Amino acid sequence: MTTLVRGRCWAKAHPLAVDAALAAAVLVCMVIGSFAEPYGHNGGPAWGTRTPSALSLVLMVLGSTALVFRRRAPWIVLAATCAFTVVDLATGAVRGSVVMSAVIALYTVAATTNRPTTWRVGLVTMTGLTAVAMLAGPLPWYAQENLGIFAWTGMAAAAGDAVRSRRAFVDAIRERAERAERTREEEARRRVAEERLRIARDLHDVVAHHIALVNVQAGVAAHVMDKRPDQAKEALSHVRDASRSALNELRATVGLLRQTGDPEAPTEPAPGLARLDDLVETFRHAGLPVAVAVGDTVTDLPAGVDLAAYRIIQEALTNVQKHAGAGAKAEVSVIRVGPNAEVTILDDGGGEKKEQGGASDGGGHGLLGMRERVSAVSGRCTAGPRYGGGFRVHAILPVTATPVTPAEGGTA
């Protein structure tokens, strides 16, 4: 098997040498066929009973030599070998075998062109050479040798077309396999990009929320450290709790990147509305009064919708804490309306609120992240100032919708 593979590789690397060997073999066959009488006295071939003319031998040499260049100029070689065959058929007193070179040339043309051209050229070659053999050859028109010319040229055209079709089929399969491989690689890259985006959102939500709380509580502690150390101690306790929660969530989120079998794989469930009370309590400890209203029918939301609702509330309350001003109050409501879960976060705007993610905020991505989360579950999100002051975030999350990729869903 190794020798066969090496031989094929050598043949592909040296096509001219292969064609030269083929031409030599064809010349030997033509010379032997010219000296043999196919129908001897005993019904078999008789050797040495006829001798071709010198012109026939020259034409055999020319026809076989032309075959050396059959891959480089197949049409020219076909025309030349057909011309040599016509001259041999019309002038030879003894039937020569130059037609073998034309058969090989016709096969080469058929293997390198399309099917319609193959059949047109094949039909012209078959009928032309057969007609010359019948009308101008040394044998009667009904001789079997004349019909043999028609059969051999026809088989050469059919064989060449079959080889071309098989090569095209193999190339199509190979191209399809390569395209499928490229598609798999692109799909893998797309999934990696989506996973990175999802993890980036979670990291943003976790870090922005807890760092905002730590910042507020640290400011409170610094402000009352001298006059009310007990309140400063309580604020520092909240800082410790918030930082510990941030570290735990960061550890769980980054743990998603671990390979299978790595130690300390995350086992905690993704945050959801079941942990909403704990989330709201952290803001209350930070000095933000939050009123919560959750319907009884929103306790069985799908995991993706549940996580999106939790992160939207977390981000919106973080924005209130950071931008609504001193003395602001917030309201959170989660209700089920038909096939949708509606999440609403309101604040009364104790100070001028800047839109997170807008130009006034210097490049934040709070609202943008919320909108992308809502779009990922085929929902809608609106956010903007309220009449009379404050800010409102409203998200509609379809409970039964099929999630879409971020590229498919636009921002609300």
mmCIF file with all atom_site columns, C-alpha atoms in Angstrom, residues 300-383:
data_model
loop_
_atom_site.group_PDB
_atom_site.id
_atom_site.type_symbol
_atom_site.label_atom_id
_atom_site.label_alt_id
_atom_site.label_comp_id
_atom_site.label_asym_id
_atom_site.label_entity_id
_atom_site.label_seq_id
_atom_site.pdbx_PDB_ins_code
_atom_site.Cartn_x
_atom_site.Cartn_y
_atom_site.Cartn_z
_atom_site.occupancy
_atom_site.B_iso_or_equiv
_atom_site.pdbx_formal_charge
_atom_site.auth_seq_id
_atom_site.auth_comp_id
_atom_site.auth_asym_id
_atom_site.auth_atom_id
_atom_site.pdbx_PDB_model_num
ATOM 1  C CA . ASP A 1 300 ? -41.612 29.429 38.200 1.00 0.00 ? 300 ASP A CA 1
ATOM 2  C CA . LEU A 1 301 ? -39.931 31.438 35.445 1.00 0.00 ? 301 LEU A CA 1
ATOM 3  C CA . PRO A 1 302 ? -37.493 29.756 33.038 1.00 0.00 ? 302 PRO A CA 1
ATOM 4  C CA . ALA A 1 303 ? -33.870 29.945 34.137 1.00 0.00 ? 303 ALA A CA 1
ATOM 5  C CA . GLY A 1 304 ? -32.859 32.439 31.446 1.00 0.00 ? 304 GLY A CA 1
ATOM 6  C CA . VAL A 1 305 ? -35.768 34.778 32.154 1.00 0.00 ? 305 VAL A CA 1
ATOM 7  C CA . ASP A 1 306 ? -35.265 34.449 35.922 1.00 0.00 ? 306 ASP A CA 1
ATOM 8  C CA . LEU A 1 307 ? -31.578 35.388 35.632 1.00 0.00 ? 307 LEU A CA 1
ATOM 9  C CA . ALA A 1 308 ? -32.351 38.280 33.274 1.00 0.00 ? 308 ALA A CA 1
ATOM 10 C CA . ALA A 1 309 ? -34.973 39.695 35.671 1.00 0.00 ? 309 ALA A CA 1
ATOM 11 C CA . TYR A 1 310 ? -32.558 39.467 38.596 1.00 0.00 ? 310 TYR A CA 1
ATOM 12 C CA . ARG A 1 311 ? -29.720 41.160 36.721 1.00 0.00 ? 311 ARG A CA 1
ATOM 13 C CA . ILE A 1 312 ? -32.004 43.943 35.425 1.00 0.00 ? 312 ILE A CA 1
ATOM 14 C CA . ILE A 1 313 ? -33.171 44.727 38.947 1.00 0.00 ? 313 ILE A CA 1
ATOM 15 C CA . GLN A 1 314 ? -29.599 44.607 40.233 1.00 0.00 ? 314 GLN A CA 1
ATOM 16 C CA . GLU A 1 315 ? -28.325 46.967 37.550 1.00 0.00 ? 315 GLU A CA 1
ATOM 17 C CA . ALA A 1 316 ? -31.248 49.367 37.845 1.00 0.00 ? 316 ALA A CA 1
ATOM 18 C CA . LEU A 1 317 ? -30.941 49.646 41.632 1.00 0.00 ? 317 LEU A CA 1
ATOM 19 C CA . THR A 1 318 ? -27.191 50.133 41.285 1.00 0.00 ? 318 THR A CA 1
ATOM 20 C CA . ASN A 1 319 ? -27.861 53.010 38.920 1.00 0.00 ? 319 ASN A CA 1
ATOM 21 C CA . VAL A 1 320 ? -30.335 54.493 41.401 1.00 0.00 ? 320 VAL A CA 1
ATOM 22 C CA . GLN A 1 321 ? -27.746 54.197 44.161 1.00 0.00 ? 321 GLN A CA 1
ATOM 23 C CA . LYS A 1 322 ? -25.089 55.878 42.040 1.00 0.00 ? 322 LYS A CA 1
ATOM 24 C CA . HIS A 1 323 ? -27.038 58.516 40.137 1.00 0.00 ? 323 HIS A CA 1
ATOM 25 C CA . ALA A 1 324 ? -30.442 59.257 41.690 1.00 0.00 ? 324 ALA A CA 1
ATOM 26 C CA . GLY A 1 325 ? -29.057 61.518 44.377 1.00 0.00 ? 325 GLY A CA 1
ATOM 27 C CA . ALA A 1 326 ? -29.365 61.723 48.132 1.00 0.00 ? 326 ALA A CA 1
ATOM 28 C CA . GLY A 1 327 ? -32.711 60.797 49.637 1.00 0.00 ? 327 GLY A CA 1
ATOM 29 C CA . ALA A 1 328 ? -33.923 58.888 46.606 1.00 0.00 ? 328 ALA A CA 1
ATOM 30 C CA . LYS A 1 329 ? -36.348 56.010 46.990 1.00 0.00 ? 329 LYS A CA 1
ATOM 31 C CA . ALA A 1 330 ? -36.865 53.057 44.682 1.00 0.00 ? 330 ALA A CA 1
ATOM 32 C CA . GLU A 1 331 ? -39.712 50.708 43.885 1.00 0.00 ? 331 GLU A CA 1
ATOM 33 C CA . VAL A 1 332 ? -39.418 47.265 42.334 1.00 0.00 ? 332 VAL A CA 1
ATOM 34 C CA . SER A 1 333 ? -42.303 45.264 40.928 1.00 0.00 ? 333 SER A CA 1
ATOM 35 C CA . VAL A 1 334 ? -42.299 41.891 39.174 1.00 0.00 ? 334 VAL A CA 1
ATOM 36 C CA . ILE A 1 335 ? -45.637 40.654 37.877 1.00 0.00 ? 335 ILE A CA 1
ATOM 37 C CA . ARG A 1 336 ? -46.946 38.133 35.377 1.00 0.00 ? 336 ARG A CA 1
ATOM 38 C CA . VAL A 1 337 ? -49.108 39.580 32.585 1.00 0.00 ? 337 VAL A CA 1
ATOM 39 C CA . GLY A 1 338 ? -50.347 36.872 30.240 1.00 0.00 ? 338 GLY A CA 1
ATOM 40 C CA . PRO A 1 339 ? -47.379 35.131 28.595 1.00 0.00 ? 339 PRO A CA 1
ATOM 41 C CA . ASN A 1 340 ? -44.934 37.782 29.819 1.00 0.00 ? 340 ASN A CA 1
ATOM 42 C CA . ALA A 1 341 ? -43.162 38.708 33.019 1.00 0.00 ? 341 ALA A CA 1
ATOM 43 C CA . GLU A 1 342 ? -42.922 42.475 33.517 1.00 0.00 ? 342 GLU A CA 1
ATOM 44 C CA . VAL A 1 343 ? -40.168 44.004 35.616 1.00 0.00 ? 343 VAL A CA 1
ATOM 45 C CA . THR A 1 344 ? -40.418 47.666 36.634 1.00 0.00 ? 344 THR A CA 1
ATOM 46 C CA . ILE A 1 345 ? -37.928 49.711 38.657 1.00 0.00 ? 345 ILE A CA 1
ATOM 47 C CA . LEU A 1 346 ? -38.846 53.287 39.626 1.00 0.00 ? 346 LEU A CA 1
ATOM 48 C CA . ASP A 1 347 ? -37.066 55.983 41.586 1.00 0.00 ? 347 ASP A CA 1
ATOM 49 C CA . ASP A 1 348 ? -38.229 59.436 42.632 1.00 0.00 ? 348 ASP A CA 1
ATOM 50 C CA . GLY A 1 349 ? -34.940 61.067 41.658 1.00 0.00 ? 349 GLY A CA 1
ATOM 51 C CA . GLY A 1 350 ? -33.521 62.843 44.650 1.00 0.00 ? 350 GLY A CA 1
ATOM 52 C CA . GLY A 1 351 ? -30.998 64.407 42.258 1.00 0.00 ? 351 GLY A CA 1
ATOM 53 C CA . GLU A 1 352 ? -30.476 64.704 38.500 1.00 0.00 ? 352 GLU A CA 1
ATOM 54 C CA . LYS A 1 353 ? -30.143 61.211 37.083 1.00 0.00 ? 353 LYS A CA 1
ATOM 55 C CA . LYS A 1 354 ? -27.633 60.503 34.348 1.00 0.00 ? 354 LYS A CA 1
ATOM 56 C CA . GLU A 1 355 ? -28.453 57.763 31.863 1.00 0.00 ? 355 GLU A CA 1
ATOM 57 C CA . GLN A 1 356 ? -26.115 54.857 32.358 1.00 0.00 ? 356 GLN A CA 1
ATOM 58 C CA . GLY A 1 357 ? -24.457 54.082 29.058 1.00 0.00 ? 357 GLY A CA 1
ATOM 59 C CA . GLY A 1 358 ? -25.184 57.484 27.621 1.00 0.00 ? 358 GLY A CA 1
ATOM 60 C CA . ALA A 1 359 ? -22.855 60.264 26.640 1.00 0.00 ? 359 ALA A CA 1
ATOM 61 C CA . SER A 1 360 ? -23.269 62.032 29.952 1.00 0.00 ? 360 SER A CA 1
ATOM 62 C CA . ASP A 1 361 ? -21.920 59.066 31.851 1.00 0.00 ? 361 ASP A CA 1
ATOM 63 C CA . GLY A 1 362 ? -18.607 58.840 30.181 1.00 0.00 ? 362 GLY A CA 1
ATOM 64 C CA . GLY A 1 363 ? -18.972 55.443 28.560 1.00 0.00 ? 363 GLY A CA 1
ATOM 65 C CA . GLY A 1 364 ? -20.941 53.345 31.103 1.00 0.00 ? 364 GLY A CA 1
ATOM 66 C CA . HIS A 1 365 ? -22.742 50.274 29.819 1.00 0.00 ? 365 HIS A CA 1
ATOM 67 C CA . GLY A 1 366 ? -25.523 49.748 32.372 1.00 0.00 ? 366 GLY A CA 1
ATOM 68 C CA . LEU A 1 367 ? -28.573 50.339 30.191 1.00 0.00 ? 367 LEU A CA 1
ATOM 69 C CA . LEU A 1 368 ? -26.871 48.763 27.195 1.00 0.00 ? 368 LEU A CA 1
ATOM 70 C CA . GLY A 1 369 ? -26.224 45.606 29.189 1.00 0.00 ? 369 GLY A CA 1
ATOM 71 C CA . MET A 1 370 ? -29.836 45.498 30.395 1.00 0.00 ? 370 MET A CA 1
ATOM 72 C CA . ARG A 1 371 ? -31.165 45.875 26.875 1.00 0.00 ? 371 ARG A CA 1
ATOM 73 C CA . GLU A 1 372 ? -28.890 43.122 25.575 1.00 0.00 ? 372 GLU A CA 1
ATOM 74 C CA . ARG A 1 373 ? -30.047 40.797 28.347 1.00 0.00 ? 373 ARG A CA 1
ATOM 75 C CA . VAL A 1 374 ? -33.677 41.487 27.503 1.00 0.00 ? 374 VAL A CA 1
ATOM 76 C CA . SER A 1 375 ? -33.021 40.992 23.785 1.00 0.00 ? 375 SER A CA 1
ATOM 77 C CA . ALA A 1 376 ? -31.330 37.660 24.526 1.00 0.00 ? 376 ALA A CA 1
ATOM 78 C CA . VAL A 1 377 ? -34.685 36.307 25.783 1.00 0.00 ? 377 VAL A CA 1
ATOM 79 C CA . SER A 1 378 ? -36.710 38.000 22.983 1.00 0.00 ? 378 SER A CA 1
ATOM 80 C CA . GLY A 1 379 ? -38.053 40.720 25.267 1.00 0.00 ? 379 GLY A CA 1
ATOM 81 C CA . ARG A 1 380 ? -38.334 44.504 25.212 1.00 0.00 ? 380 ARG A CA 1
ATOM 82 C CA . CYS A 1 381 ? -36.780 47.094 27.498 1.00 0.00 ? 381 CYS A CA 1
ATOM 83 C CA . THR A 1 382 ? -37.517 50.798 27.898 1.00 0.00 ? 382 THR A CA 1
ATOM 84 C CA . ALA A 1 383 ? -35.724 53.219 30.177 1.00 0.00 ? 383 ALA A CA 1
#
